[in-house]
């Protein structure tokens, strides 16, 4: 089969994956922008209910599973979700709230619900854990409004979600009345867009709407009662907003961490919180610059001294003897292939998402959908790179068979999804009993399995088969090493006794310092975002910039650490594993320590399930970062030594 056939197969696979993805996602799996809806006065508006969640618990619940909300009528239907929304745990449903564009409704009655004793106890527990309600109108989350205390510049800010109730002393009160203020902006003649969805929840002890009055009794949940009757009402008001248009409607949202326990705005978020990210970014830039200077110095010294002196220096001779076959080379190829897939996925999805998906919180599911698609395409690069690494370090003259190529390339591009599915099965088993929307149905697992079998495996296999026909490194390396003095003569070259800082675990602790300094501050915001599920839109851009700086630092650390290792260590045998494990496990240890610190000191989790879920999810994230760092370090070190061999041989000739 020639190269043209391979290219055609790749195109067919990508085209087929796009077609299947559109079937999985009725809301357009690859849609990168939230479509702009224009309304007229009198149009019906859908209010979608989603989930309730809390920063004190990792267990969200579907809205209609909460024991003290009005049950849906027979006309209420679930909203079709994309695969990404399913994986994100969304549970969007229609509601019985009647909203007509432009029509104010001072008081509407939703339902009267009689709660049993067990539901009263459960409701009290949810309110005391500060569960937040997630509603959506036109892609906008229902939001709590805050006004800054700055008398010279009083501004309004939004935080997504609103509380289910409040606690006063030892008593819990349910918010059974909501006052909704929906703000709209005039776009064209008689056409308007929705730019704000404010919810003001109240606890009222009867079926009348309080309006602007403050003299009313609250509805206290009493666990001593066998039954309790609760009245649910709502009010709707429409306000024109001439200053905020559709494109800027997300600018009023702030970071939830800037709200204290009393519901007060801690500081001006537009400057303070972004300043923290800028300080973090500058700190990362300083660290990256320092490591870059060290790497540049090493490369300059080596190229000027070692190479120009007819390759007689220790490092030049050692580097020519460094392309030996390490132990467990297929496993190393699998891990680095998966790392290449992750690097491609994280950078590509991060850059595209930060450029095109920053205007709406409703784009969270689209970001996940885009990531899934890029992950599948990244399987091609995983298969290609794993075979290249395998050929580069294999014994000379060793032929790579078709079956071995197929096995390694297909596994390197699909191993992550396989492990991910296994972890999801375990986690799903734990949270299924909690009736959480995070627990997926069998049909959802079937969709993931179809993606794995029919798309991820073939794309990875195609990448490996193409790589088998290409020799990006091996041809030039073989011709150069033929004239080298120590070509595969021995796996061990005595240089000096191994220094303490090159031995485990000291080497891991030292190597991980600089990468940890880059990701430490941003990791705090990542954990806060994941647990509160209410992120600010500018966070993604800072994460992408930090990821790029981290990639640069890991490339340079791979060169520096390997350079010192080959000069100072007594053996070059298995240096590939030394570089990969040091640069991956080191940052994993630092990140895992940060995760445990967040769990023990910062997060208010209750029960045994929530801490387990946090540890499971954070470990997955930390492993992904570690695998990408180890892959970048190994490939950079390999290319560096490869360049030394080529240039030194040419100088000698």
XYZ file of C-alpha atoms in Angstrom:
653
model
C 0.000 0.000 0.000
C 1.537 3.339 -1.028
C 1.485 6.661 0.810
C -1.447 7.980 -1.223
C -3.629 5.138 0.029
C -2.684 5.981 3.600
C -3.610 9.627 3.114
C -6.954 8.631 1.633
C -7.637 6.377 4.629
C -6.831 9.214 7.020
C -9.220 11.529 5.182
C -11.985 8.918 5.208
C -11.500 8.276 8.937
C -11.665 11.971 9.777
C -14.708 12.477 7.570
C -16.457 9.473 9.117
C -15.715 10.650 12.633
C -17.274 14.018 11.798
C -20.376 12.307 10.476
C -20.779 10.043 13.494
C -20.121 12.919 15.865
C -22.978 14.890 14.361
C -25.294 11.973 15.126
C -24.129 11.846 18.715
C -24.678 15.580 19.142
C -28.035 16.993 18.062
C -26.791 20.351 19.333
C -23.924 20.227 16.812
C -20.858 18.440 18.169
C -18.427 20.695 16.330
C -20.247 24.016 16.718
C -17.652 26.500 17.949
C -19.927 29.423 18.631
C -23.137 29.835 20.584
C -25.747 30.807 18.009
C -27.250 34.232 18.518
C -31.012 34.149 19.005
C -33.206 37.163 18.279
C -36.651 37.480 19.847
C -39.759 39.570 19.412
C -42.280 40.670 22.001
C -44.681 37.842 22.683
C -42.247 35.017 21.881
C -42.193 32.093 24.290
C -38.885 31.697 26.134
C -37.618 28.340 27.364
C -36.217 28.205 30.882
C -34.060 25.100 31.180
C -33.208 23.557 34.533
C -29.932 21.693 34.833
C -28.308 20.600 38.090
C -27.632 21.646 41.654
C -24.047 21.560 42.905
C -21.906 22.664 45.816
C -18.244 23.513 46.367
C -18.485 21.490 49.589
C -19.438 18.306 47.771
C -18.377 16.602 44.548
C -21.853 15.074 44.147
C -24.170 17.181 41.962
C -27.812 16.276 41.487
C -30.237 16.633 38.631
C -32.606 19.498 39.400
C -35.756 17.376 39.422
C -34.106 14.885 41.785
C -34.019 17.502 44.539
C -36.733 16.597 47.071
C -38.240 20.075 47.521
C -38.753 21.363 43.976
C -41.928 21.120 41.957
C -42.011 17.863 39.994
C -42.206 18.311 36.210
C -45.512 18.063 34.408
C -46.146 15.532 31.665
C -45.380 18.136 28.989
C -41.814 18.676 30.214
C -39.249 16.930 28.025
C -35.497 16.444 28.393
C -33.249 18.480 26.143
C -31.167 16.472 23.679
C -27.576 16.541 24.851
C -24.342 16.164 22.951
C -21.831 13.520 23.973
C -19.712 16.273 25.523
C -22.650 17.533 27.607
C -23.306 14.002 28.783
C -19.683 13.579 29.845
C -19.865 16.976 31.532
C -22.746 15.750 33.675
C -25.335 18.152 32.269
C -28.966 17.243 32.780
C -30.871 19.940 30.903
C -34.649 19.675 31.102
C -37.532 21.884 30.128
C -39.483 23.498 32.939
C -43.019 24.597 33.745
C -42.037 28.242 34.172
C -44.070 30.323 31.719
C -41.971 33.126 30.216
C -43.198 35.394 27.420
C -40.754 37.912 26.010
C -41.570 41.420 27.214
C -44.529 40.409 29.385
C -44.141 41.165 33.094
C -45.779 38.695 35.485
C -45.861 40.064 39.065
C -47.040 36.810 40.615
C -47.438 33.301 39.234
C -48.063 30.108 41.161
C -45.983 27.088 40.189
C -47.153 24.326 42.540
C -47.841 23.269 46.117
C -45.722 20.371 47.313
C -46.160 18.167 50.350
C -42.807 16.903 51.594
C -42.341 13.708 53.602
C -40.054 13.594 56.624
C -37.133 11.954 54.804
C -37.297 14.618 52.086
C -37.315 17.366 54.700
C -34.152 15.943 56.280
C -32.479 15.614 52.872
C -33.439 19.177 51.940
C -31.996 20.565 55.167
C -28.738 18.747 54.452
C -28.509 20.175 50.915
C -29.190 23.723 52.067
C -26.577 23.495 54.817
C -24.039 22.344 52.211
C -24.721 25.529 50.198
C -26.037 23.835 47.079
C -26.415 26.192 44.109
C -29.133 25.949 41.432
C -28.174 26.001 37.747
C -30.794 27.367 35.338
C -30.240 28.502 31.762
C -31.989 30.888 29.376
C -30.555 31.332 25.874
C -27.151 30.069 26.963
C -27.035 32.424 29.956
C -26.889 30.953 33.455
C -29.266 32.206 36.105
C -27.114 34.516 38.197
C -26.900 36.104 41.602
C -26.306 39.859 41.449
C -23.696 41.689 43.523
C -23.026 45.421 43.760
C -19.542 46.693 44.601
C -19.196 48.846 47.725
C -17.104 51.435 45.920
C -19.147 54.635 46.341
C -17.371 56.413 43.494
C -17.946 53.562 41.061
C -20.799 51.275 41.993
C -20.858 48.391 39.551
C -22.985 45.303 39.173
C -21.460 41.828 38.952
C -22.875 38.363 38.325
C -22.037 34.996 39.844
C -23.629 32.002 38.058
C -26.282 30.147 40.055
C -28.412 31.041 43.046
C -28.788 29.411 46.474
C -31.463 26.821 47.205
C -31.978 28.294 50.650
C -30.161 29.812 53.572
C -29.202 28.914 57.124
C -29.965 31.064 60.154
C -28.622 29.672 63.381
C -29.372 25.956 63.313
C -32.437 26.340 61.089
C -32.598 25.888 57.310
C -34.969 27.957 55.157
C -35.970 27.043 51.619
C -36.166 29.612 48.813
C -39.606 28.836 47.419
C -40.098 32.104 45.512
C -37.889 33.444 42.722
C -38.019 36.920 41.251
C -36.541 36.795 37.754
C -35.270 39.905 35.984
C -34.435 39.217 32.349
C -32.502 41.938 30.566
C -32.607 42.376 26.795
C -30.800 44.505 24.234
C -32.311 45.929 21.060
C -30.513 44.549 18.006
C -32.756 45.427 15.054
C -36.235 46.751 14.498
C -38.523 44.761 16.802
C -35.773 42.189 17.418
C -33.962 41.763 20.722
C -31.304 39.566 22.308
C -31.150 38.389 25.923
C -28.108 39.770 27.758
C -28.892 39.139 31.432
C -30.713 36.598 33.605
C -30.910 37.727 37.231
C -32.597 35.627 39.909
C -33.503 36.949 43.363
C -34.611 33.977 45.501
C -36.760 34.495 48.582
C -38.257 32.345 51.294
C -41.978 33.035 51.735
C -44.292 31.281 54.171
C -47.467 31.539 52.076
C -48.600 31.417 48.463
C -48.519 35.183 47.920
C -45.626 36.861 46.141
C -43.732 39.305 48.361
C -42.897 41.779 45.612
C -40.757 44.584 47.025
C -41.980 43.991 50.563
C -39.597 42.856 53.282
C -42.222 42.145 55.931
C -42.987 38.473 55.381
C -42.269 35.251 57.190
C -39.792 32.705 55.852
C -40.404 29.018 55.178
C -38.426 27.046 57.738
C -37.892 23.345 57.168
C -38.864 21.420 60.286
C -37.434 17.894 60.512
C -39.728 17.083 63.455
C -42.786 17.137 61.176
C -43.901 14.046 59.312
C -45.137 16.223 56.449
C -44.727 19.834 55.396
C -46.561 21.877 52.750
C -44.510 24.325 50.668
C -45.900 26.841 48.156
C -43.790 27.674 45.085
C -44.305 30.974 43.261
C -42.355 33.178 40.874
C -42.314 36.652 39.337
C -40.928 37.731 35.963
C -39.831 41.214 34.898
C -38.252 42.330 31.625
C -35.808 45.240 31.508
C -34.146 46.790 28.464
C -30.360 47.075 28.709
C -29.021 49.657 26.218
C -25.369 49.528 27.362
C -24.695 45.767 27.275
C -24.970 44.004 23.926
C -24.913 40.311 23.124
C -21.164 40.113 22.477
C -20.355 41.645 25.876
C -22.983 39.967 28.007
C -20.444 37.730 29.784
C -18.255 40.590 30.992
C -20.295 41.083 34.166
C -19.511 37.583 35.455
C -16.856 37.298 38.151
C -14.957 34.613 39.987
C -17.110 33.004 42.742
C -14.109 32.955 45.076
C -14.387 36.733 45.424
C -17.625 36.362 47.375
C -17.252 35.833 51.117
C -19.365 33.586 53.348
C -21.747 36.487 54.044
C -22.405 37.081 50.359
C -20.320 40.260 50.205
C -18.031 41.211 47.360
C -14.468 40.992 48.661
C -12.762 43.231 46.143
C -12.984 44.665 42.687
C -12.690 41.545 40.532
C -11.960 43.152 37.201
C -8.485 44.175 38.386
C -7.565 42.135 41.457
C -8.175 38.614 40.229
C -6.711 39.192 36.807
C -3.683 40.769 38.460
C -3.016 37.470 40.240
C -2.977 35.682 36.904
C -0.671 38.304 35.418
C 1.711 37.971 38.361
C 1.635 34.201 37.903
C 2.312 34.599 34.196
C 5.238 36.966 34.807
C 6.623 34.541 37.391
C 6.382 31.727 34.843
C 8.058 33.887 32.211
C 10.971 34.669 34.549
C 11.467 30.973 35.331
C 11.242 30.048 31.658
C 13.769 32.751 30.757
C 16.214 31.528 33.393
C 15.990 27.920 32.224
C 16.314 29.099 28.610
C 19.545 30.934 29.406
C 20.993 27.850 31.078
C 19.988 25.648 28.140
C 21.403 28.140 25.639
C 24.679 28.278 27.567
C 24.997 24.487 27.552
C 24.224 24.231 23.850
C 26.630 27.049 23.005
C 29.488 25.567 25.041
C 28.932 22.099 23.635
C 28.696 23.178 20.028
C 31.725 25.454 20.216
C 34.031 23.293 22.311
C 33.058 19.683 21.895
C 32.043 19.691 18.266
C 34.757 21.942 16.894
C 37.469 19.821 18.570
C 36.886 16.864 16.258
C 34.430 15.256 18.669
C 37.112 14.207 21.159
C 35.329 15.576 24.246
C 33.634 13.262 26.694
C 30.098 14.323 25.852
C 30.613 14.071 22.094
C 31.930 10.508 22.447
C 29.232 9.544 24.930
C 26.444 10.970 22.776
C 27.582 8.805 19.869
C 27.200 5.785 22.110
C 23.831 6.856 23.521
C 21.555 5.410 20.851
C 21.415 2.007 22.489
C 18.279 0.009 23.010
C 16.805 0.608 26.487
C 14.905 -1.993 28.433
C 11.151 -2.211 27.799
C 11.426 -0.074 24.670
C 7.874 -0.922 23.452
C 6.428 0.328 26.754
C 8.446 3.532 26.491
C 7.161 3.994 22.939
C 3.573 3.532 24.122
C 3.923 6.100 26.896
C 5.620 8.717 24.747
C 3.120 8.154 21.938
C 0.281 8.834 24.357
C 2.196 11.878 25.565
C 2.441 13.254 22.034
C -1.299 12.751 21.665
C -1.890 14.694 24.883
C 0.446 17.529 23.895
C -1.372 17.915 20.585
C -4.797 17.703 22.243
C -4.126 20.096 25.112
C -2.408 22.786 23.072
C -4.735 22.621 20.060
C -7.972 22.523 22.057
C -6.708 25.135 24.514
C -5.701 27.614 21.820
C -8.880 27.141 19.779
C -11.103 27.332 22.854
C -9.441 30.478 24.186
C -9.823 32.151 20.796
C -13.378 31.157 19.894
C -15.201 29.838 22.963
C -14.899 32.544 25.600
C -18.207 34.375 25.307
C -20.589 32.044 27.062
C -20.664 29.604 29.950
C -22.810 27.438 27.680
C -19.660 26.781 25.643
C -18.251 24.504 28.349
C -19.763 21.476 26.635
C -18.493 22.663 23.250
C -14.973 22.937 24.636
C -15.238 19.345 25.837
C -16.639 18.264 22.461
C -13.776 19.962 20.654
C -11.283 18.287 22.987
C -12.756 14.838 22.304
C -12.539 15.382 18.553
C -8.930 16.634 18.721
C -8.033 13.718 21.011
C -9.249 11.283 18.361
C -7.287 13.035 15.615
C -4.274 13.138 17.943
C -4.218 9.347 17.834
C -2.600 9.630 14.400
C 0.364 11.533 15.844
C 0.558 9.079 18.748
C 0.907 6.117 16.408
C 3.380 7.933 14.178
C 5.676 9.152 16.977
C 5.673 5.861 18.889
C 6.925 3.927 15.863
C 9.573 6.572 15.142
C 10.922 6.292 18.693
C 10.849 2.506 18.510
C 12.849 2.497 15.268
C 15.301 5.100 16.537
C 16.432 3.078 19.560
C 16.020 -0.434 18.160
C 19.026 -2.633 17.499
C 20.608 -1.981 14.126
C 19.330 -4.301 11.454
C 16.206 -5.166 13.431
C 13.168 -5.240 11.174
C 9.874 -3.878 12.472
C 7.112 -6.290 11.515
C 3.608 -5.298 10.475
C 1.952 -6.924 13.472
C 4.302 -5.252 15.946
C 3.787 -1.902 14.248
C 0.022 -2.356 14.317
C -0.052 -3.387 17.969
C 2.163 -0.601 19.316
C 0.673 2.197 17.203
C -2.945 1.257 17.932
C -2.280 0.950 21.664
C -0.309 4.192 21.889
C -3.192 6.162 20.397
C -5.970 4.442 22.308
C -4.422 3.561 25.658
C -5.593 6.822 27.237
C -9.205 6.294 26.209
C -9.057 2.699 27.461
C -7.787 3.767 30.875
C -10.263 6.634 30.908
C -13.168 4.274 30.252
C -11.979 1.943 33.014
C -11.764 4.796 35.513
C -15.166 6.113 34.450
C -16.682 2.677 35.076
C -15.280 2.596 38.619
C -16.321 6.166 39.412
C -19.722 5.637 37.812
C -20.302 2.633 40.055
C -19.621 4.738 43.137
C -21.852 7.674 42.239
C -24.673 5.654 40.653
C -26.156 5.007 44.076
C -26.173 8.774 44.709
C -28.538 9.297 41.761
C -26.155 11.896 40.403
C -26.242 13.117 36.792
C -22.532 12.305 36.679
C -23.494 8.623 36.508
C -23.771 7.660 32.849
C -26.193 5.263 31.264
C -25.211 2.168 29.327
C -26.002 3.935 26.039
C -23.402 6.591 26.872
C -20.758 3.935 27.465
C -21.753 2.390 24.151
C -21.156 5.701 22.368
C -17.689 5.976 23.888
C -16.950 2.374 22.944
C -17.973 3.072 19.329
C -15.641 6.066 19.216
C -12.870 3.879 20.597
C -13.299 0.899 18.243
C -14.269 2.527 14.958
C -12.291 5.765 15.065
C -9.520 5.928 17.667
C -7.992 2.537 16.871
C -7.994 2.924 13.049
C -6.579 6.468 13.128
C -3.774 5.382 15.469
C -3.060 2.346 13.305
C -2.833 4.475 10.163
C -0.329 6.762 11.865
C 1.852 3.797 12.797
C 1.751 2.243 9.330
C 2.753 5.526 7.723
C 5.556 5.939 10.268
C 6.867 2.469 9.393
C 7.559 3.676 5.848
C 9.244 6.901 6.972
C 12.690 7.262 8.530
C 12.884 10.749 9.975
C 15.955 9.996 12.097
C 17.310 6.510 11.525
C 18.811 6.927 8.038
C 20.936 9.956 8.920
C 21.841 8.467 12.282
C 23.026 5.179 10.803
C 25.254 6.891 8.271
C 26.741 9.094 10.998
C 27.324 6.349 13.534
C 29.151 4.166 11.024
C 32.199 6.381 11.483
C 31.761 6.962 15.215
C 34.418 5.437 17.506
C 32.024 3.840 19.999
C 29.092 2.745 17.854
C 27.115 0.291 19.992
C 30.391 -0.989 21.434
C 29.111 -1.131 24.967
C 26.119 -0.153 26.997
C 28.353 1.252 29.714
C 31.029 3.911 29.478
C 32.843 4.785 32.667
C 33.004 8.527 33.244
C 32.673 9.308 36.947
C 30.819 8.294 40.052
C 27.160 9.244 39.975
C 26.617 12.455 41.986
C 23.962 12.490 44.681
C 21.742 14.946 42.820
C 21.465 12.518 39.886
C 20.143 9.659 42.013
C 16.534 8.884 42.827
C 14.663 10.492 44.545
C 16.847 13.604 44.742
C 16.903 14.058 40.976
C 13.095 14.054 40.824
C 12.767 16.662 43.565
C 15.270 18.975 41.873
C 13.915 18.612 38.333
C 10.317 19.289 39.392
C 11.026 22.632 41.089
C 10.833 24.865 38.015
C 7.751 23.247 36.396
C 5.945 23.331 39.737
C 6.703 27.040 40.065
C 4.928 27.631 36.762
C 1.751 25.632 37.405
C 1.328 26.127 41.163
C -0.704 29.359 41.135
C -2.831 28.438 38.125
C -3.579 25.005 39.600
C -5.336 26.733 42.511
C -7.772 28.382 40.109
C -8.226 25.149 38.170
C -9.317 23.264 41.292
C -11.587 26.103 42.339
C -13.178 26.118 38.887
C -13.652 22.355 38.672
C -15.260 22.093 42.091
C -17.488 25.155 41.933
C -18.251 24.505 38.231
C -18.534 28.264 37.745
C -15.468 29.488 35.887
C -14.641 32.951 34.657
C -14.110 33.179 30.930
C -10.655 34.773 30.984
C -9.136 31.864 32.945
C -8.687 29.718 29.839
C -6.339 32.174 28.140
C -4.016 32.285 31.142
C -3.994 28.494 31.313
C -3.007 28.230 27.653
C -0.145 30.713 28.102
C 1.035 28.876 31.212
C 0.862 25.570 29.333
C 3.010 26.974 26.515
C 5.604 28.254 28.995
C 5.540 24.908 30.800
C 6.163 23.103 27.505
C 9.156 25.328 26.755
C 10.597 24.760 30.232
C 10.178 20.976 30.019
C 11.928 20.889 26.638
C 14.856 22.796 28.092
C 14.930 20.770 31.321
C 15.040 17.597 29.243
C 18.133 18.876 27.441
C 19.872 20.150 30.584
C 19.198 17.116 32.785
C 20.198 14.640 30.083
C 23.359 16.615 29.313
C 24.424 16.495 32.970
C 23.414 12.843 33.273
C 25.502 11.721 30.296
C 28.532 13.640 31.535
C 28.364 12.732 35.221
C 26.833 9.276 35.345
C 28.821 6.050 35.041
C 26.413 4.504 32.559
C 24.411 5.628 29.541
C 22.332 2.484 29.684
C 18.597 3.287 30.005
C 19.166 7.044 30.073
C 15.909 7.333 28.112
C 13.930 5.946 31.049
C 15.884 8.147 33.459
C 14.932 11.301 31.549
C 11.298 10.308 31.016
C 10.621 9.174 34.588
C 12.445 12.054 36.248
C 10.668 14.719 34.227
C 7.237 13.101 34.600
C 7.202 11.710 38.135
C 8.857 14.835 39.548
C 6.085 17.190 38.480
C 3.467 14.544 39.329
C 4.680 14.458 42.934
C 4.495 18.234 43.257
C 1.053 18.437 41.657
C -0.312 15.567 43.724
C 0.957 17.245 46.887
C -0.820 20.435 45.827
C -4.024 18.463 45.226
C -3.917 16.866 48.660
C -3.263 20.271 50.220
C -6.344 21.669 48.469
C -8.389 18.711 49.688
C -7.280 18.870 53.317
C -6.961 22.620 53.855
C -9.067 24.481 51.316
C -12.030 22.309 50.371
C -14.979 21.583 52.616
C -15.938 18.114 51.448
C -18.243 15.862 53.394
C -18.677 12.104 53.416
C -16.348 9.533 51.892
C -17.439 9.693 48.256
C -16.566 13.341 47.604
C -12.913 13.085 48.752
C -12.489 9.905 46.720
C -13.872 11.573 43.597
C -11.605 14.565 44.116
C -8.536 12.355 44.494
C -9.511 10.289 41.437
C -10.132 13.265 39.161
C -7.122 15.262 40.368
C -4.861 12.223 39.936
C -6.049 11.858 36.352
C -5.302 15.516 35.632
C -1.897 15.298 37.308
C -1.031 12.146 35.359
C -1.954 13.839 32.083
C 0.320 16.785 32.861
C 3.128 14.464 33.993
C 2.912 12.304 30.872
C 3.071 15.325 28.577
C 6.054 16.743 30.475
C 7.965 13.453 30.337
C 7.291 13.113 26.618
C 8.458 16.638 25.817
C 11.614 16.144 27.891
C 12.557 12.815 26.294
C 11.996 13.948 22.712
C 13.902 17.198 23.255
C 16.836 15.310 24.809
C 16.791 12.754 21.994
C 16.828 15.405 19.277
C 19.589 17.284 21.124
C 21.865 14.225 21.290
C 20.918 13.331 17.723
C 22.042 16.786 16.578
C 25.319 16.460 18.498
C 26.077 13.162 16.744
C 25.313 14.504 13.276
C 27.212 17.766 13.617
C 30.210 16.244 15.400
C 30.549 13.570 12.725
C 30.424 16.162 9.953
C 33.060 18.269 11.724
C 35.346 15.266 12.077
C 34.964 14.334 8.432
